[in-house]
């Protein structure tokens, strides 16, 4: 039997949302292991520090996990809690995604102090988002709107909206709900109108692959349905290059043993948006993700990806 550690340390970013996520895992582990001390190691990442440029221009979402991974490597932490959409899809040894927790709302949220939805925004209204995925889908449906970059943690983004820098901003519904701010959501953008990022709304726990003791403990927190969907979604993203420089989306749902995966690749200006869908047995989640990615590549996605990765 695997021995239970006397202490577990969780590496986390210091933003309010990241701390909520880490404290959520801390509470779950403390309930599961009453004789184990579960502590937080709070850290600032490069992704938190660089706020004057978009993620696609400074190295992508991996900027949010590197420092936490260093803490795993040097033994300061035993596990790291992430928003799964921030975890690079090409995660490699010595690291391992050990656990995927039950997903919160995967949708994007429309947040505004003046308007009820994207459809209500007048011509030239400024919409803020940090995501090329969101930007492409907004530009496709509402070409009369102006989309501008929006960086910073959730509180910073809301402050910029409240200061009048934007008519509206688009955020992940999950973050607003987790921080007890659902009243800021004017309307939800359904997945058919804004396909989510791979892993959106789900928490992932990263460990060193050699830590079999921690892996065994974390299986009690793993949600099999979410994990299957995430496996398919991340397979899509990996097969398409998993880059922050190209708008990509992937969202899977499970009904019984049947998994459906929808995926998208686009140009940031929204003038080319390619969509694909497939279904199959959940046991083939990864293969289904690769299959839908191949559909997108064949439909012109390969050319879009090649163009933007060589800019």
Coordinates of C-alpha atoms in Angstrom, one line a residue:
X1 CA 0.0 0.0 0.0
X2 CA 1.2 3.5 -0.8
X3 CA 2.4 5.5 2.2
X4 CA 0.5 8.7 3.1
X5 CA 2.8 11.7 3.3
X6 CA 2.8 13.7 6.5
X7 CA 2.8 16.9 4.4
X8 CA 1.7 17.9 0.9
X9 CA 2.6 21.2 -0.7
X10 CA 0.5 22.7 -3.5
X11 CA 2.2 25.1 -5.9
X12 CA -0.2 27.9 -7.1
X13 CA -0.2 31.3 -8.8
X14 CA -1.1 34.2 -6.5
X15 CA -4.1 35.5 -8.4
X16 CA -7.4 35.4 -6.6
X17 CA -8.8 32.8 -9.0
X18 CA -5.7 30.6 -8.8
X19 CA -5.8 30.8 -5.0
X20 CA -9.5 29.8 -5.0
X21 CA -8.6 26.8 -7.2
X22 CA -5.7 25.8 -5.0
X23 CA -7.7 26.2 -1.8
X24 CA -10.5 24.1 -3.3
X25 CA -8.0 21.3 -3.9
X26 CA -6.5 21.9 -0.5
X27 CA -9.9 21.4 1.2
X28 CA -10.6 18.3 -0.8
X29 CA -7.2 16.7 0.2
X30 CA -7.5 17.8 3.8
X31 CA -10.9 16.0 4.0
X32 CA -9.4 13.0 2.3
X33 CA -6.2 12.9 4.4
X34 CA -7.1 14.3 7.9
X35 CA -3.6 13.4 9.3
X36 CA -1.7 15.1 6.4
X37 CA -0.8 18.8 6.5
X38 CA -1.8 20.4 3.2
X39 CA 0.0 23.7 2.5
X40 CA 0.1 26.2 -0.3
X41 CA 3.2 27.6 -2.0
X42 CA 2.2 30.9 -3.6
X43 CA 4.1 32.0 -6.7
X44 CA 4.2 34.7 -9.4
X45 CA 4.7 33.4 -12.9
X46 CA 6.0 35.1 -16.0
X47 CA 2.5 35.1 -17.4
X48 CA 1.4 37.1 -14.4
X49 CA 4.2 39.6 -14.9
X50 CA 4.1 40.4 -18.6
X51 CA 0.8 42.3 -19.1
X52 CA 1.7 44.7 -21.9
X53 CA 1.6 42.0 -24.7
X54 CA -0.8 39.3 -25.7
X55 CA 0.1 35.7 -24.7
X56 CA 0.5 34.7 -28.4
X57 CA 3.4 37.2 -28.6
X58 CA 5.3 36.3 -25.4
X59 CA 5.4 32.5 -25.4
X60 CA 1.9 31.2 -24.8
X61 CA 0.1 29.8 -21.9
X62 CA 3.1 27.8 -20.7
X63 CA 4.2 31.0 -19.1
X64 CA 1.7 30.3 -16.3
X65 CA 3.1 26.9 -15.4
X66 CA 6.9 27.1 -15.7
X67 CA 7.7 28.5 -12.2
X68 CA 5.2 26.0 -10.7
X69 CA 7.0 23.1 -12.5
X70 CA 10.3 24.4 -11.1
X71 CA 8.9 24.1 -7.6
X72 CA 7.9 20.5 -8.4
X73 CA 11.4 19.7 -9.7
X74 CA 13.3 21.1 -6.7
X75 CA 11.0 19.5 -4.1
X76 CA 9.4 22.7 -2.8
X77 CA 6.0 21.4 -3.9
X78 CA 4.4 18.0 -4.4
X79 CA 1.6 19.1 -6.8
X80 CA 0.5 22.1 -8.9
X81 CA -3.0 23.2 -9.5
X82 CA -3.8 24.8 -12.9
X83 CA -6.7 25.9 -15.0
X84 CA -6.5 23.1 -17.6
X85 CA -6.7 25.5 -20.5
X86 CA -3.4 27.0 -19.3
X87 CA -1.5 23.6 -19.3
X88 CA 0.5 23.0 -22.5
X89 CA -0.9 20.1 -24.4
X90 CA 2.5 18.7 -25.1
X91 CA 3.3 18.1 -21.4
X92 CA 6.3 15.8 -21.3
X93 CA 8.3 13.9 -18.7
X94 CA 9.3 14.4 -16.0
X95 CA 5.8 16.0 -15.6
X96 CA 2.4 14.3 -15.6
X97 CA -1.2 15.4 -15.6
X98 CA -2.3 13.2 -12.7
X99 CA -5.9 14.3 -12.1
X100 CA -8.7 16.2 -13.9
X101 CA -11.4 17.5 -11.6
X102 CA -15.1 17.9 -12.4
X103 CA -15.7 20.6 -14.9
X104 CA -17.4 23.9 -14.1
X105 CA -19.4 25.8 -16.7
X106 CA -17.3 25.6 -19.9
X107 CA -19.0 28.6 -21.6
X108 CA -17.7 32.1 -22.3
X109 CA -19.5 34.9 -20.5
X110 CA -20.5 38.3 -21.8
X111 CA -19.7 41.0 -19.2
X112 CA -20.8 44.6 -19.6
X113 CA -22.2 47.5 -17.6
X114 CA -24.3 48.8 -20.4
X115 CA -25.3 46.1 -22.8
X116 CA -27.1 42.7 -22.5
X117 CA -25.3 40.7 -25.1
X118 CA -22.8 40.8 -28.1
X119 CA -25.8 41.3 -30.4
X120 CA -26.8 44.5 -28.5
X121 CA -23.4 46.2 -29.0
X122 CA -23.4 49.1 -31.5
X123 CA -21.1 49.5 -34.4
X124 CA -17.5 50.2 -33.3
X125 CA -18.0 49.2 -29.7
X126 CA -14.8 47.9 -28.1
X127 CA -14.8 44.3 -26.8
X128 CA -11.9 43.1 -24.7
X129 CA -10.5 39.6 -24.7
X130 CA -7.1 38.0 -24.3
X131 CA -8.0 35.0 -26.5
X132 CA -7.5 34.7 -30.2
X133 CA -10.1 31.9 -30.1
X134 CA -12.7 34.3 -28.8
X135 CA -11.6 37.1 -31.0
X136 CA -11.9 35.1 -34.2
X137 CA -15.4 33.9 -33.3
X138 CA -16.6 37.4 -32.4
X139 CA -15.1 38.9 -35.6
X140 CA -16.8 36.2 -37.7
X141 CA -20.3 36.9 -36.2
X142 CA -20.0 40.6 -35.4
X143 CA -17.5 42.2 -37.9
X144 CA -18.8 45.7 -37.0
X145 CA -17.3 45.4 -33.5
X146 CA -13.7 46.4 -32.5
X147 CA -11.8 43.7 -30.6
X148 CA -8.9 44.8 -28.4
X149 CA -6.5 42.8 -26.2
X150 CA -7.3 42.5 -22.5
X151 CA -4.6 41.1 -20.1
X152 CA -4.3 40.8 -16.4
X153 CA -6.0 38.7 -13.8
X154 CA -9.8 38.6 -13.5
X155 CA -10.1 41.5 -11.1
X156 CA -7.8 43.6 -13.3
X157 CA -10.0 42.9 -16.3
X158 CA -13.2 43.8 -14.5
X159 CA -11.6 47.0 -13.3
X160 CA -10.6 48.0 -16.9
X161 CA -14.2 47.4 -17.9
X162 CA -15.5 49.5 -15.0
X163 CA -13.1 52.3 -16.0
X164 CA -14.8 52.5 -19.4
X165 CA -11.9 51.1 -21.4
X166 CA -14.2 48.6 -23.0
X167 CA -17.9 48.4 -23.8
X168 CA -17.8 44.7 -22.9
X169 CA -15.4 42.0 -22.1
X170 CA -15.5 38.3 -22.6
X171 CA -14.4 36.0 -19.7
X172 CA -14.6 32.3 -18.8
X173 CA -17.9 31.8 -17.0
X174 CA -16.1 29.3 -14.7
X175 CA -13.8 31.9 -13.2
X176 CA -16.6 34.3 -12.4
X177 CA -18.7 31.6 -10.8
X178 CA -15.8 30.3 -8.7
X179 CA -15.1 33.7 -7.3
X180 CA -18.7 34.3 -6.4
X181 CA -19.3 36.9 -9.2
X182 CA -22.0 35.4 -11.3
X183 CA -23.9 38.7 -11.1
X184 CA -21.3 40.2 -13.4
X185 CA -22.4 37.9 -16.2
X186 CA -24.9 39.7 -18.4
X187 CA -25.4 36.7 -20.6
X188 CA -23.8 33.4 -21.4
X189 CA -22.4 32.8 -24.9
X190 CA -23.5 29.3 -25.8
X191 CA -20.9 26.8 -27.1
X192 CA -22.4 26.8 -30.6
X193 CA -21.6 30.6 -30.8
X194 CA -18.2 30.6 -29.0
X195 CA -16.7 27.1 -28.9
X196 CA -14.6 26.8 -25.7
X197 CA -10.8 26.3 -25.5
X198 CA -9.6 22.8 -24.8
X199 CA -10.0 22.1 -21.1
X200 CA -12.0 25.3 -20.4
X201 CA -13.7 25.2 -17.0
X202 CA -11.7 22.2 -15.7
X203 CA -8.9 22.0 -13.1
X204 CA -5.9 19.9 -13.7
X205 CA -3.3 18.7 -11.1
X206 CA 0.3 18.3 -12.3
X207 CA 2.9 16.2 -10.5
X208 CA 6.3 14.6 -11.2
X209 CA 5.6 11.3 -13.0
X210 CA 7.8 9.5 -10.4
X211 CA 5.6 10.6 -7.5
X212 CA 3.4 7.4 -7.5
X213 CA 2.4 8.1 -4.0
X214 CA 0.8 11.5 -4.9
X215 CA -0.7 10.0 -8.1
X216 CA -2.5 7.3 -6.1
X217 CA -3.9 9.9 -3.6
X218 CA -5.2 12.2 -6.4
X219 CA -7.3 9.5 -8.1
X220 CA -10.0 10.1 -5.5
X221 CA -10.4 13.6 -6.9
X222 CA -10.4 12.6 -10.6
X223 CA -13.7 12.9 -12.5
X224 CA -13.8 10.3 -15.2
X225 CA -16.3 12.1 -17.4
X226 CA -14.4 15.3 -17.5
X227 CA -11.1 13.4 -17.9
X228 CA -12.4 11.6 -21.0
X229 CA -13.7 14.9 -22.6
X230 CA -10.4 16.6 -21.8
X231 CA -8.4 13.8 -23.3
X232 CA -10.2 14.3 -26.6
X233 CA -10.0 18.1 -26.5
X234 CA -6.3 18.1 -25.7
X235 CA -5.7 15.6 -28.5
X236 CA -7.3 18.0 -31.0
X237 CA -5.1 20.9 -29.8
X238 CA -1.9 18.8 -29.9
X239 CA -2.6 17.5 -33.4
X240 CA -3.2 21.1 -34.5
X241 CA 0.1 22.3 -33.0
X242 CA -1.4 23.6 -29.7
X243 CA -0.3 27.1 -30.4
X244 CA -1.5 30.4 -28.8
X245 CA -0.7 32.0 -32.2
X246 CA -3.6 30.3 -33.9
X247 CA -7.3 30.4 -32.9
X248 CA -8.1 26.9 -31.8
X249 CA -11.1 25.5 -30.0
X250 CA -12.2 22.0 -28.9
X251 CA -15.1 20.9 -26.8
X252 CA -16.3 17.4 -26.0
X253 CA -19.4 16.0 -24.3
X254 CA -20.2 12.6 -23.1
X255 CA -23.6 10.8 -23.4
X256 CA -23.5 7.3 -22.0
X257 CA -20.5 5.7 -23.7
X258 CA -20.7 8.0 -26.7
X259 CA -18.4 11.0 -26.9
X260 CA -19.0 13.9 -29.3
X261 CA -16.2 16.3 -30.1
X262 CA -16.5 19.7 -31.8
X263 CA -13.5 21.6 -32.9
X264 CA -12.5 24.8 -34.7
X265 CA -9.5 26.5 -36.3
X266 CA -9.6 30.0 -37.6
X267 CA -7.8 33.1 -38.7
X268 CA -7.7 35.8 -36.1
X269 CA -9.7 38.2 -38.3
X270 CA -12.6 35.7 -38.3
X271 CA -12.7 35.6 -42.1
X272 CA -11.8 31.9 -42.2
X273 CA -13.5 29.7 -39.5
X274 CA -13.3 26.0 -40.1
X275 CA -15.5 23.6 -38.0
X276 CA -15.6 19.9 -37.6
X277 CA -17.4 17.3 -35.5
X278 CA -17.2 13.6 -34.8
X279 CA -18.6 11.0 -32.4
X280 CA -17.5 7.6 -31.2
X281 CA -17.0 5.4 -28.2
X282 CA -15.4 7.1 -25.1
X283 CA -12.7 4.5 -25.0
X284 CA -11.4 6.1 -28.2
X285 CA -11.3 9.6 -26.8
X286 CA -7.8 10.4 -27.9
X287 CA -8.3 8.9 -31.4
X288 CA -11.5 10.9 -31.8
X289 CA -9.7 14.1 -31.0
X290 CA -7.0 13.3 -33.6
X291 CA -9.7 12.4 -36.2
X292 CA -11.5 15.7 -35.9
X293 CA -8.2 17.6 -36.1
X294 CA -7.4 15.7 -39.3
X295 CA -10.7 16.8 -40.7
X296 CA -9.9 20.4 -39.9
X297 CA -6.4 20.1 -41.5
X298 CA -7.9 18.6 -44.7
X299 CA -10.5 21.4 -44.9
X300 CA -7.8 24.1 -45.0
X301 CA -6.7 24.2 -41.3
X302 CA -3.2 23.0 -42.1
X303 CA -2.7 26.1 -44.4
X304 CA -4.0 28.4 -41.7
X305 CA -1.7 26.9 -39.0
X306 CA 1.3 27.0 -41.4
X307 CA 0.7 30.7 -42.2
X308 CA 0.5 31.9 -38.6
X309 CA 3.2 29.7 -37.1
X310 CA 5.7 31.2 -39.7
X311 CA 4.8 34.8 -39.1

